[in-house]
XYZ file of C-alpha atoms in Angstrom:
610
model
C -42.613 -83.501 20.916
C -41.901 -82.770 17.312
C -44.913 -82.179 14.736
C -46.824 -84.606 13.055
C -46.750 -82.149 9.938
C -46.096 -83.997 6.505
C -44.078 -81.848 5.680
C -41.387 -81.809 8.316
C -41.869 -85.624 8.837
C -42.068 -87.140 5.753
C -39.004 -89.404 4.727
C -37.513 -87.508 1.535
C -35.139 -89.018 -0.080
C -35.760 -92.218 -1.895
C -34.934 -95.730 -0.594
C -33.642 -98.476 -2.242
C -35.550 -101.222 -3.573
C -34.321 -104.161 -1.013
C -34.251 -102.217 1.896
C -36.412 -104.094 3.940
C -35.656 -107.981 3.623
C -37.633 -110.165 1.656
C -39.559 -107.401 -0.316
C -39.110 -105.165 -2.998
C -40.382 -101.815 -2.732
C -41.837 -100.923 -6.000
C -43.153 -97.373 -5.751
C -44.512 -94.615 -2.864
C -48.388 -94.532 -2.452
C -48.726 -92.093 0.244
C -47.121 -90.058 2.726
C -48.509 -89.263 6.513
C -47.804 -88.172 9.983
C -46.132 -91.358 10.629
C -44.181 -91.606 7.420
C -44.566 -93.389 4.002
C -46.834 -95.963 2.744
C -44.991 -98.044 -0.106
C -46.435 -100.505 -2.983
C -43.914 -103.210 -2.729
C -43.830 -107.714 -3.669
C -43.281 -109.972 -1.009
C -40.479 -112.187 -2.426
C -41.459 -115.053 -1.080
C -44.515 -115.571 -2.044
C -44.560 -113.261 -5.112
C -47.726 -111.078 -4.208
C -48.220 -107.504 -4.085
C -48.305 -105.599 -0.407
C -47.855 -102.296 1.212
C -44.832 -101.385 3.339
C -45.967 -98.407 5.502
C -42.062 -96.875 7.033
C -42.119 -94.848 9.861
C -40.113 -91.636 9.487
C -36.172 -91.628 10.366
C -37.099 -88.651 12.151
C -39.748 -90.290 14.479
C -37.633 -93.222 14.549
C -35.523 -91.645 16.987
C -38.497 -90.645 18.775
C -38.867 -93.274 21.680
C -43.303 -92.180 22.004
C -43.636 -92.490 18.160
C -42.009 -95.577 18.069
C -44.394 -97.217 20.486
C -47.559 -95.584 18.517
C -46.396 -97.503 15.101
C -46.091 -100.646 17.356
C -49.416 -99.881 18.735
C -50.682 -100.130 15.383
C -49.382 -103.172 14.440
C -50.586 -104.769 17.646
C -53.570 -103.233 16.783
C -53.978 -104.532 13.340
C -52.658 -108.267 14.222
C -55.834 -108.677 16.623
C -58.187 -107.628 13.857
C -59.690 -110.351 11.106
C -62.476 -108.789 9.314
C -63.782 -108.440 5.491
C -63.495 -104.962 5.938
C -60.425 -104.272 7.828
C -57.070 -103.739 5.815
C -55.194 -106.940 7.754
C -50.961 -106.569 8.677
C -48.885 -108.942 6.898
C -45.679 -108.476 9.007
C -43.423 -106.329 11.118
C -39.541 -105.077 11.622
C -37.221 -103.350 12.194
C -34.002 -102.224 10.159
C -31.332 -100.429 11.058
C -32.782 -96.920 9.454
C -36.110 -97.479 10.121
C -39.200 -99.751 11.258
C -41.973 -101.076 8.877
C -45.660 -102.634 8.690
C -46.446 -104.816 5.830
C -50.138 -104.837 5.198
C -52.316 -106.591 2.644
C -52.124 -103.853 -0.505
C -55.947 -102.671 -1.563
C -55.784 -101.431 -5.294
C -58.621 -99.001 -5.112
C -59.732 -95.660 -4.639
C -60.457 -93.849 -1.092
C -63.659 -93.131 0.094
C -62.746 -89.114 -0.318
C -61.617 -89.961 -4.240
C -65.322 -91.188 -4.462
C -66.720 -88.673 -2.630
C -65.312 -85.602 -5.215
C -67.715 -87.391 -8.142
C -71.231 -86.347 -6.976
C -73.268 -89.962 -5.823
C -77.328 -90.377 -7.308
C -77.761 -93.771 -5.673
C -78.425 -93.274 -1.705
C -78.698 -97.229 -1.694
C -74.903 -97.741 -2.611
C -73.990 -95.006 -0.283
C -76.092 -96.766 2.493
C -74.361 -100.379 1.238
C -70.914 -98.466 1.418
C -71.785 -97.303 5.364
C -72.977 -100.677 6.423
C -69.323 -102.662 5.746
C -68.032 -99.500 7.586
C -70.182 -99.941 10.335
C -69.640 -103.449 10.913
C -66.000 -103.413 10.865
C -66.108 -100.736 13.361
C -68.655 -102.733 15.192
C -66.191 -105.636 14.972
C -63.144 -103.501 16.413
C -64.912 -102.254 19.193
C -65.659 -106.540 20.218
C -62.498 -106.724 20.005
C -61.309 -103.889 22.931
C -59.701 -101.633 19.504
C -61.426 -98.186 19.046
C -60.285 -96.231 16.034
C -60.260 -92.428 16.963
C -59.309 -91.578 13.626
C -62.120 -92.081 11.379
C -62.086 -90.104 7.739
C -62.665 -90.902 3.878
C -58.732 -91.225 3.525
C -58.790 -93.802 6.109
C -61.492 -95.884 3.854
C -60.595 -97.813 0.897
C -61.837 -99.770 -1.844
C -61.264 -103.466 -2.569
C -62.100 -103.056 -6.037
C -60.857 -107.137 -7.079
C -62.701 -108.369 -3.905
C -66.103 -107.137 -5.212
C -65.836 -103.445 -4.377
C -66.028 -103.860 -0.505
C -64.443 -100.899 1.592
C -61.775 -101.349 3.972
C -60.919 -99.809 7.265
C -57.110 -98.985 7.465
C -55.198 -96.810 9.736
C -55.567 -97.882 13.222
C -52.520 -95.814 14.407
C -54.815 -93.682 16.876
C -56.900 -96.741 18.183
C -56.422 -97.191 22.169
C -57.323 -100.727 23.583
C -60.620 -100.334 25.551
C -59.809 -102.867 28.063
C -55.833 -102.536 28.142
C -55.166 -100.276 31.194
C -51.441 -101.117 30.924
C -48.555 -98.270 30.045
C -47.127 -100.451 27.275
C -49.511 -98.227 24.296
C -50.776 -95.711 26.629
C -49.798 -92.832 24.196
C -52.717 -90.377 24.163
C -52.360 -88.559 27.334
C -55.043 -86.710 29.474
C -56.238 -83.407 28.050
C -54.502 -84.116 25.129
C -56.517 -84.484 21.725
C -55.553 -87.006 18.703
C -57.199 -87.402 15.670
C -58.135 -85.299 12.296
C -59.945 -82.472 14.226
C -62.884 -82.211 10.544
C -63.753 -85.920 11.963
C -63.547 -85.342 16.171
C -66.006 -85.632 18.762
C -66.389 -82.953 20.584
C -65.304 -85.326 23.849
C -62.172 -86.187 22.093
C -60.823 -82.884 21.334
C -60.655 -81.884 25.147
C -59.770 -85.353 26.534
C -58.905 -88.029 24.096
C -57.568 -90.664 26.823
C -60.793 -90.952 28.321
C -62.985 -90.450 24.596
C -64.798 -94.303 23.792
C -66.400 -96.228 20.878
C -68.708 -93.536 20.872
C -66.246 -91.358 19.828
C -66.740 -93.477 16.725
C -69.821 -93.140 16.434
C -69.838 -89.610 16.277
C -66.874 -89.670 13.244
C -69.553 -91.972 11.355
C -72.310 -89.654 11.458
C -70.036 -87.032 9.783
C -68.990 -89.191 7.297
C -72.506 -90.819 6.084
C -73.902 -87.033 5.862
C -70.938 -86.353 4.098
C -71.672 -89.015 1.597
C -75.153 -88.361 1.786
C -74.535 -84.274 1.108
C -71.807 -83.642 -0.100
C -70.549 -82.010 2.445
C -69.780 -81.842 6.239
C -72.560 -80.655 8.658
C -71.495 -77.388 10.836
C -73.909 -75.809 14.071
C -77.302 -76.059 13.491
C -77.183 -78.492 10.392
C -80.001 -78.898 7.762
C -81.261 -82.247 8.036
C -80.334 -84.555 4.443
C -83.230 -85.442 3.357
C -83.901 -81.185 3.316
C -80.880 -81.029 1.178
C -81.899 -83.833 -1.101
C -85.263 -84.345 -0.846
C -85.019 -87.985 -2.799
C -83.437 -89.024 1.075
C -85.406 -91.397 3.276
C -86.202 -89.148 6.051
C -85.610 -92.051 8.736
C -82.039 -91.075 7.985
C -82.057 -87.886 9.438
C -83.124 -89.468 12.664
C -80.420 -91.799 12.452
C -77.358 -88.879 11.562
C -79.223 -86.905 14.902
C -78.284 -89.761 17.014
C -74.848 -90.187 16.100
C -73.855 -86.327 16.075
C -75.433 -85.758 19.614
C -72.787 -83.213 21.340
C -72.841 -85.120 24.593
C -71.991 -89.153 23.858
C -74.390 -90.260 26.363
C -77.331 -88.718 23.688
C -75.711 -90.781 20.924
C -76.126 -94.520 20.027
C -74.890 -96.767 23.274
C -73.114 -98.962 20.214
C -72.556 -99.550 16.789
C -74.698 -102.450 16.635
C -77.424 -99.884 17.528
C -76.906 -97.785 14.937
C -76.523 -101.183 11.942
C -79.666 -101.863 13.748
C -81.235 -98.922 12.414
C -79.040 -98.601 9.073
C -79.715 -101.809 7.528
C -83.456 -101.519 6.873
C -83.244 -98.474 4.925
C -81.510 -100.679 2.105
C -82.170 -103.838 -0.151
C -80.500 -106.381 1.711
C -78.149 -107.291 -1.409
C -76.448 -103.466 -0.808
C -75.411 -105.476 2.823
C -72.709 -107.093 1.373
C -71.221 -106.207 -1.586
C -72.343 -104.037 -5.230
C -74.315 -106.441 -7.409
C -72.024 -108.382 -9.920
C -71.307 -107.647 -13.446
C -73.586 -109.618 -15.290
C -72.303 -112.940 -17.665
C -72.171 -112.695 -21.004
C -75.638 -114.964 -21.178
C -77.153 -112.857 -18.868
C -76.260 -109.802 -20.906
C -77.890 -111.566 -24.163
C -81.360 -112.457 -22.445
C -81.509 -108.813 -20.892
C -80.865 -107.820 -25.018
C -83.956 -110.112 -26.481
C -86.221 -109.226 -23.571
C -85.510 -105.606 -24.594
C -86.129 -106.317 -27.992
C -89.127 -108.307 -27.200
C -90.514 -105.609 -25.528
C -89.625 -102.756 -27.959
C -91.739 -104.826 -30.378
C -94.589 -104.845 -28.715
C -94.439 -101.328 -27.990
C -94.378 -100.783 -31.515
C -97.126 -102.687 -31.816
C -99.412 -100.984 -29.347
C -98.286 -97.681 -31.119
C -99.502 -98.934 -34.367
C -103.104 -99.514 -33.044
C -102.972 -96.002 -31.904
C -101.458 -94.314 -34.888
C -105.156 -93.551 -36.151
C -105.572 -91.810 -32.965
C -102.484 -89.249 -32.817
C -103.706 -87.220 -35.393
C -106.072 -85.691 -33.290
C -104.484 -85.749 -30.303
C -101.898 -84.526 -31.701
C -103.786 -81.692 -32.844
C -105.538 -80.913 -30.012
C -102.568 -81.223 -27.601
C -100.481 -78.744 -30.035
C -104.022 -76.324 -29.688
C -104.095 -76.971 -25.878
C -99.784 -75.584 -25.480
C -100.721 -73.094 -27.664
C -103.793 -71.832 -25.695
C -101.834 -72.355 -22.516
C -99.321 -70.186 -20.776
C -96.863 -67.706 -22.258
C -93.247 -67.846 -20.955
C -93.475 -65.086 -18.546
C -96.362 -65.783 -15.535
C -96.936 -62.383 -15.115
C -97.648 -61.295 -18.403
C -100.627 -64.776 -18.445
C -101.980 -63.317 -15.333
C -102.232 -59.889 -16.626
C -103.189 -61.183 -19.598
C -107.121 -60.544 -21.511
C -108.561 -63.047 -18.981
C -112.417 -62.078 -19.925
C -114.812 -60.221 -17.926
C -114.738 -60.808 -13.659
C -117.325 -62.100 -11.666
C -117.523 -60.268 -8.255
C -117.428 -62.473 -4.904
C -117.783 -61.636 -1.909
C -115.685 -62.829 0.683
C -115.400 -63.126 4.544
C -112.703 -60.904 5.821
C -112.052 -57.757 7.907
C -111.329 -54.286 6.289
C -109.704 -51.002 8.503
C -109.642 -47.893 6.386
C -109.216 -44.648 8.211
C -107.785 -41.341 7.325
C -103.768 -41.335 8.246
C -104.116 -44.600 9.460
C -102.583 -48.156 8.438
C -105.254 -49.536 6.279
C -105.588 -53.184 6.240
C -107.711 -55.957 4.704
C -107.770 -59.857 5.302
C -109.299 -62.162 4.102
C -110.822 -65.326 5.472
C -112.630 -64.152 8.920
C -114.798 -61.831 10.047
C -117.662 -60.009 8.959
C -116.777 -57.075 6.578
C -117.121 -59.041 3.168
C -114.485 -57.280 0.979
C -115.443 -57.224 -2.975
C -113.430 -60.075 -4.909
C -113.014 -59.694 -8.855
C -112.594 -63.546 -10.248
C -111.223 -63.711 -13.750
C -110.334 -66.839 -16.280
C -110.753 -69.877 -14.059
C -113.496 -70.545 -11.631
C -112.822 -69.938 -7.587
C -114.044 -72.198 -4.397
C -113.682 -70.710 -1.209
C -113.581 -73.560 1.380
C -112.203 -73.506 5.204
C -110.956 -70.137 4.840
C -108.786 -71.558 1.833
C -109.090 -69.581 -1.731
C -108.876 -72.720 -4.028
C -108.257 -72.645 -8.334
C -109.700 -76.512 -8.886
C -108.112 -78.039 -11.481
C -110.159 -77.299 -14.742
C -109.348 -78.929 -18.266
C -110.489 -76.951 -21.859
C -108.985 -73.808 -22.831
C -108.758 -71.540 -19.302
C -106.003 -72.310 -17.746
C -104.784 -69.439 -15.839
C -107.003 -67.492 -12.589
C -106.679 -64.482 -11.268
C -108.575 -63.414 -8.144
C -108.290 -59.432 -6.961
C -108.981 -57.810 -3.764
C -111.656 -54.968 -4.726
C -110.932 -52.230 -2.272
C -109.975 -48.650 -3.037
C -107.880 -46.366 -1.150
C -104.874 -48.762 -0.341
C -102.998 -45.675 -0.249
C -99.828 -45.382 1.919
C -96.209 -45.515 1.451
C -95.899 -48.564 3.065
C -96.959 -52.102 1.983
C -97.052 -55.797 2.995
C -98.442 -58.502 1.321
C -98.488 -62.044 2.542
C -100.285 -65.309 2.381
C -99.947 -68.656 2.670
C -99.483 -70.402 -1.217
C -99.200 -73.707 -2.557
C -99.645 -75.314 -6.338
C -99.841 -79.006 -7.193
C -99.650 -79.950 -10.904
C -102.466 -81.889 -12.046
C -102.351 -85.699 -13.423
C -101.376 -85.762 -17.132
C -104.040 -86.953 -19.093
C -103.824 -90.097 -21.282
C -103.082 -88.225 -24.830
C -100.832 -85.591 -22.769
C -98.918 -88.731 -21.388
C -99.005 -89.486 -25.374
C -97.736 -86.037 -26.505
C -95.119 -86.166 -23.569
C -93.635 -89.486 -24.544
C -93.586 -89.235 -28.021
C -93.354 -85.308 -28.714
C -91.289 -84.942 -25.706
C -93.470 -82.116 -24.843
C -94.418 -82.589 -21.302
C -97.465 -80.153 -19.988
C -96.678 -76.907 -17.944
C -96.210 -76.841 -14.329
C -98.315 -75.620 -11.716
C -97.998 -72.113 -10.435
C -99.273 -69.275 -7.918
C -98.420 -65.892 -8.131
C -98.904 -63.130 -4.618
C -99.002 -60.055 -6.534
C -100.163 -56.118 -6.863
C -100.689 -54.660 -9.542
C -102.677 -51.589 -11.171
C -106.370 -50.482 -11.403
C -105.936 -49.639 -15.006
C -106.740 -52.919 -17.029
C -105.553 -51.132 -20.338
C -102.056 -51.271 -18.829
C -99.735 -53.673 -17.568
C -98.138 -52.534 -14.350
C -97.622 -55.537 -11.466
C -95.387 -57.127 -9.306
C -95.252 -61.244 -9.102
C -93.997 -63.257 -6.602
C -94.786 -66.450 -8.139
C -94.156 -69.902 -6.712
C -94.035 -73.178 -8.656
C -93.787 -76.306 -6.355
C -91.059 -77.611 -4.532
C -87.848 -77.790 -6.294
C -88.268 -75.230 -8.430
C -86.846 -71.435 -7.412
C -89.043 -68.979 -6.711
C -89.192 -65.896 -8.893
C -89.820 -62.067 -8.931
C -91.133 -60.699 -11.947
C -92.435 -57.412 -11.968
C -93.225 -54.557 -15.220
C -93.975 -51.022 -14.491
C -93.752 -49.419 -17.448
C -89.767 -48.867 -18.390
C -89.009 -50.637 -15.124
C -89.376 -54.508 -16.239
C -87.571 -57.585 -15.261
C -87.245 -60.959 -13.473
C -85.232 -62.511 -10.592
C -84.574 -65.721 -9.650
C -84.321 -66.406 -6.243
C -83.481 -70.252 -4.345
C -85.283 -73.624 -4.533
C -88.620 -74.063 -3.168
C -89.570 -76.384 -0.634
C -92.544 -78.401 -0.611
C -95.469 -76.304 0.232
C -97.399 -75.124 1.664
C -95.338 -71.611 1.663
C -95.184 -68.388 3.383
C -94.837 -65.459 0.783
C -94.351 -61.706 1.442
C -93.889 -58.410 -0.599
C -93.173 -55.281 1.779
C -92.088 -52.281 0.523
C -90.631 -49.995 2.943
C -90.368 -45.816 3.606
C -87.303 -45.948 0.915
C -89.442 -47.485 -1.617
C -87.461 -50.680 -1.586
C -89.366 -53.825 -2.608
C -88.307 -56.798 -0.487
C -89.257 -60.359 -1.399
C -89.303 -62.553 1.606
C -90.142 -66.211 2.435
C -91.381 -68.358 5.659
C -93.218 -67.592 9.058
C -92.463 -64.299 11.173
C -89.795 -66.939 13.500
C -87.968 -68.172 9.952
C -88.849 -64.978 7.629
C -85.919 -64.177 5.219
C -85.323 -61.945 2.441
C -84.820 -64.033 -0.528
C -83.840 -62.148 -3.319
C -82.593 -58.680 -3.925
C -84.348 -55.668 -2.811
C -86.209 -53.792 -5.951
C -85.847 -50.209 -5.937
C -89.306 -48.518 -6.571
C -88.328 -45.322 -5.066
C -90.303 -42.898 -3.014
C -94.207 -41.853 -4.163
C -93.947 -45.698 -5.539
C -97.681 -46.109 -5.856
C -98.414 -42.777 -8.019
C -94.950 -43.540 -10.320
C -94.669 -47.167 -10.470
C -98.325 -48.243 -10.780
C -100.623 -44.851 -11.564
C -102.092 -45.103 -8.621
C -103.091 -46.974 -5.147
C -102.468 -50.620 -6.455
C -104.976 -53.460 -5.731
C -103.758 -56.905 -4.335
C -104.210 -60.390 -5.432
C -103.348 -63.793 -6.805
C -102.730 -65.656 -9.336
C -102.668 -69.145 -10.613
C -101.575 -71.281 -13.962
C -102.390 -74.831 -14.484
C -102.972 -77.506 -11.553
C -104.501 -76.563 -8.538
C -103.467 -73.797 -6.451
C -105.197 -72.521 -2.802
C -104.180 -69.399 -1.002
C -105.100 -69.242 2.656
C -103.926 -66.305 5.912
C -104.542 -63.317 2.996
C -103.311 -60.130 4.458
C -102.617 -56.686 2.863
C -101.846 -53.534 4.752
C -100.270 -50.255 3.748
C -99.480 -47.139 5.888
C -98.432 -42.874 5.577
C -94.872 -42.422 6.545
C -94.742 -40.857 9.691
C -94.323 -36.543 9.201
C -91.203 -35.301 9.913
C -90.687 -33.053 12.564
C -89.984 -29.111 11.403
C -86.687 -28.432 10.463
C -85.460 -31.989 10.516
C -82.763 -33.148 7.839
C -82.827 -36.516 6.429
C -80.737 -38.864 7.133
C -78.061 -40.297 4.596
C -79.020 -43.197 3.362
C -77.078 -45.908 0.987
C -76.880 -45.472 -2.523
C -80.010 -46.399 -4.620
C -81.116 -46.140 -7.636
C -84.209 -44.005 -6.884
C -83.382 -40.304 -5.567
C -84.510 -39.259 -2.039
C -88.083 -37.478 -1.701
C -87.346 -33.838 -2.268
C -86.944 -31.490 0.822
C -89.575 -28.477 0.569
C -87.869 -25.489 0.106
C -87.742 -23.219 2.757
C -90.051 -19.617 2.841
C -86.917 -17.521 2.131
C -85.943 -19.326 -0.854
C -89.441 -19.646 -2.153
C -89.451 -18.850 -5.792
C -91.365 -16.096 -7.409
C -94.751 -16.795 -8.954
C -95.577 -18.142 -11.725
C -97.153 -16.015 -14.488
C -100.801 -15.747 -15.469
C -101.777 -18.477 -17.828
C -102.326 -16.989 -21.434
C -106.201 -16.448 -22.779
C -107.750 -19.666 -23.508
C -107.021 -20.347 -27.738
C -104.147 -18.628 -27.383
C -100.560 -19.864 -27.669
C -98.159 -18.351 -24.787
C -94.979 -16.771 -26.189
């Protein structure tokens, strides 16, 4: 059988314009499998159609032959809205032809390449698909070729999209040879679009075969792209998505088709309530030149009396004004870590329940929440609530808006760490004259934001590590400054929290930034290369843990922080090569043979050593 490549079927050289009787081929639209899709007039009549020519090469073929009849038989049972509809069929002496109604628009996959905002049109779009599908399958005609090439747009008849391409579709009911084509074990179709039934036995593969292509194509709409394995749900992906949808996609991508939707009708069933009922039909029309007029003075109407109300309130802006430019001011710097860190006033110790295990050459570990050890908290800027286990900042208004809550225990040594809690931040409601300031001095308050961090003892210096979180939709950072070490890293999107954060840093001295439970726990960003003796160079010391918090409400809950020694290294033993880092290996002590001579006696005390 030869290929259905374009390439090597294609018809290539071009035909004159009366070659098929009564119409004038104008110019080529398209080439396929099958051969070459033609804008052409019907003379008789004087309106515009599309000639689709099968290939001279498969002309000859006695199997292709049938499959372009197939489709015309196909087509000629078909009357829907939605359904490209045949206009005639012949023969010449070259060749054989289709004439179909001619649809002046776009494909669904030219629509798809210019990212979609409106989920509603997408979901009106989907609908006409479903129901002409819905309609083919009454009618004994599955498709089995299903795609965003196959879909086109009816621009003149209001925008509606239209089903074409029925070359593939087997009659559901015919068990005669006459367009038995598709053989047993054999699979047909655009494998991107195929259920997984239809690649190993397309003969015997049924509307839900159909099903299964429109599942791929609404995420694809939906997405932007085709789901593969274990696939995100959309609304994940875009979080604006009704969620009902993802239930919806599940049932039509089930791998076995008895899982799926029993029909199409089931699945319009469940479409059509997700959206308005005038996306059903068609996109609303362009509004009259009237209409366009009244939409202009109720506009203007309405931008008066906004002036108006702003007039009674000039005498007011001044001072909020004022105080909303002292209130940014006051409020957080660019960089989270440095407000944290920043002159936050003198702490107020807490004390919390939690459990504390500090032993010589042992992992030492403290958590906070239960038990009955009540490690020292130090509570600086804005007040802390400790409720259900759950370390809450309240929302506050005034001047404080940033918290910072640290773990009081000493002796955290190790060379070791992890880190971890559970972290959320919700912004808080604007405010009446911050709604003001944000509509008319486009300056909208700061965000919400929580911060898992260590940093050092010494509060005349600013040495930490932040791994702050700011709400969903927003990517977490890194931001960490020890000394000449300093910088930031952003790392992916946040989803809605609650969240699992983690710092570890491990024998290496690599600093790992991680995010979700121990069953979903990934690295997120870039290690950060601390090197070995991390605590003594990086921070000056056995750093203390803790959070922060800026603006809105933020809670902390599951508080854990543990560091351990490295194990010792058996005598003799030569480390093991490691990749490139930036920090240098811990030095090998020297051996006793090599051991350098002593050092000489210090020189008197007030003298200077020559």
């Amino acid at each position: 059988m030869p290929s259905l490549d374009v390439t090597s079927t294609a018809i290539s050289r071009t035909h004159s314009p009366d070659l098929i009787p009564g119409y004038r081929l104008e110019s080529l639209v398209g080439a396929g499998g099958m051969g070459e899709v033609h804008k052409a007039t019907q003379l008789s009549l004087g309106r515009t159609v599309a000639v689709k020519l099968l290939s001279q090469q498969l002309a000859q073929e006695e199997s292709f032959v049938a499959r372009f009849q197939k489709e015309a038989a196909a087509l000629a049972t078909l009357r829907h809205p939605n359904i490209v509809s045949i206009v005639d069929k012949g023969s010449t002496v070259s060749t054989y032809y289709l004439v179909m109604e001619f649809v002046d628009g776009p494909s669904l996959r030219e629509r798809m390449r210019v990212p979609q905002e409106d989920s509603q049109d997408t979901l009106r779009v989907m609908l006409q698909i479903c129901r002409a599908i819905e309609y083919a399958h009454g009618r004994g005609v599955i498709h089995r070729d299903l795609k965003p090439e196959n879909i086109l747009f009816d621009e003149q008849a209001g925008d509606i999209p239209k089903v074409t391409d029925f070359g593939l579709a087997s009659f559901l009911e015919d068990t005669s040879t006459r367009f038995a084509l598709t053989g047993t074990h054999m699979a047909m179709g655009t494998l991107s679009y195929m259920a997984p039934e239809q690649r190993v036995d397309a003969k015997n593969a049924d509307g839900r075969a159909d099903i299964f292509a429109l599942g791929l194509i609404l995420y694809e709409m939906l997405v932007g792209e085709l789901p593969a394995g274990s696939f995100e749900p959309p609304s994940r992906r875009k979080p604006k998505l009704d969620p009902r949808l993802d239930g919806i996609i599940a049932n039509c991508l089930k791998q076995q088709p008895a899982d799926r939707y029993a029909t199409v009708s089931d699945l319009i069933r469940d479409l059509e309530p997700l959206a308005p009922h005038y996306y059903t039909t068609m996109r609303p029309a362009k509004l009259s030149r009237m209409q366009r007029v009244g939409r202009a003075v109720r506009k203007g109407v309405r931008v008066f009396m906004q002036g108006v109300a702003a007039l009674l309130v000039l005498s007011a802006m001044g001072m909020w004004g004022i105080r909303y430019w002292h209130i940014t001011h006051k409020r957080v710097p660019m960089t989270p870590g440095d407000a944290i860190t920043g002159d936050l006033g003198l702490p107020d110790a807490l004390e919390s329940a939690g459990r504390l295990t500090i032993v010589e050459n042992e992992p030492r570990k403290v958590t906070l929440g239960e038990g009955n050890d009540k490690p020292s908290l130090l509570v600086s800027g804005r007040p802390l609530k400790i409720e259900d286990k759950k370390f809450i900042f309240p929302a506050v208004g005034g001047q404080s808006r940033v918290g910072l809550v640290r773990v009081d225990v000493p002796g955290m040594r190790g060379d070791t760490a992890r880190l971890s809690a559970r972290v959320n931040a919700q912004s808080n409601e604007p405010t009446f004259p911050e709604t003001l300031a944000h509509v008319v001095l486009d300056a909208p308050p700061p965000d919400a934001q929580v911060a898992l961090m260590l940093m050092t003892t010494d509060p005349s210096q600013k040495r930490y590590v932040a791994l702050v979180y700011s709400g969903a939709g927003f990517p977490i950072r890194l931001e960490w400054s020890l000394g000449e070490k300093q910088g930031t890293m952003l790392g992916p999107d946040s989803p809605n929290g609650p969240v699992e954060l983690e710092l570890s840093v491990d024998e290496e001295g690599a600093l790992i930034a991680s995010l979700g439970t121990k069953g979903d726990k990934r690295p997120i960003l870039e290690p950060l290369q601390l090197g070995t003796n991390w605590q003594e160079r990086r921070f000056g010391g056995a750093p203390i843990s803790a959070i922060g918090c800026i603006e809105g409400t933020c809670q902390a809950e599951s508080f854990s922080y543990q560091v351990k020694p490295a194990p010792p290294k058996p005598p003799g033993a030569v480390q093991a090569s490691a990749p490139a880092r930036v920090e240098t290996p811990r030095p090998v002590a020297p051996t006793p043979a090599k051991r350098p001579p002593p050092k000489p006696a210090p020189a008197p005390k007030g003298k200077r050593s020559k």
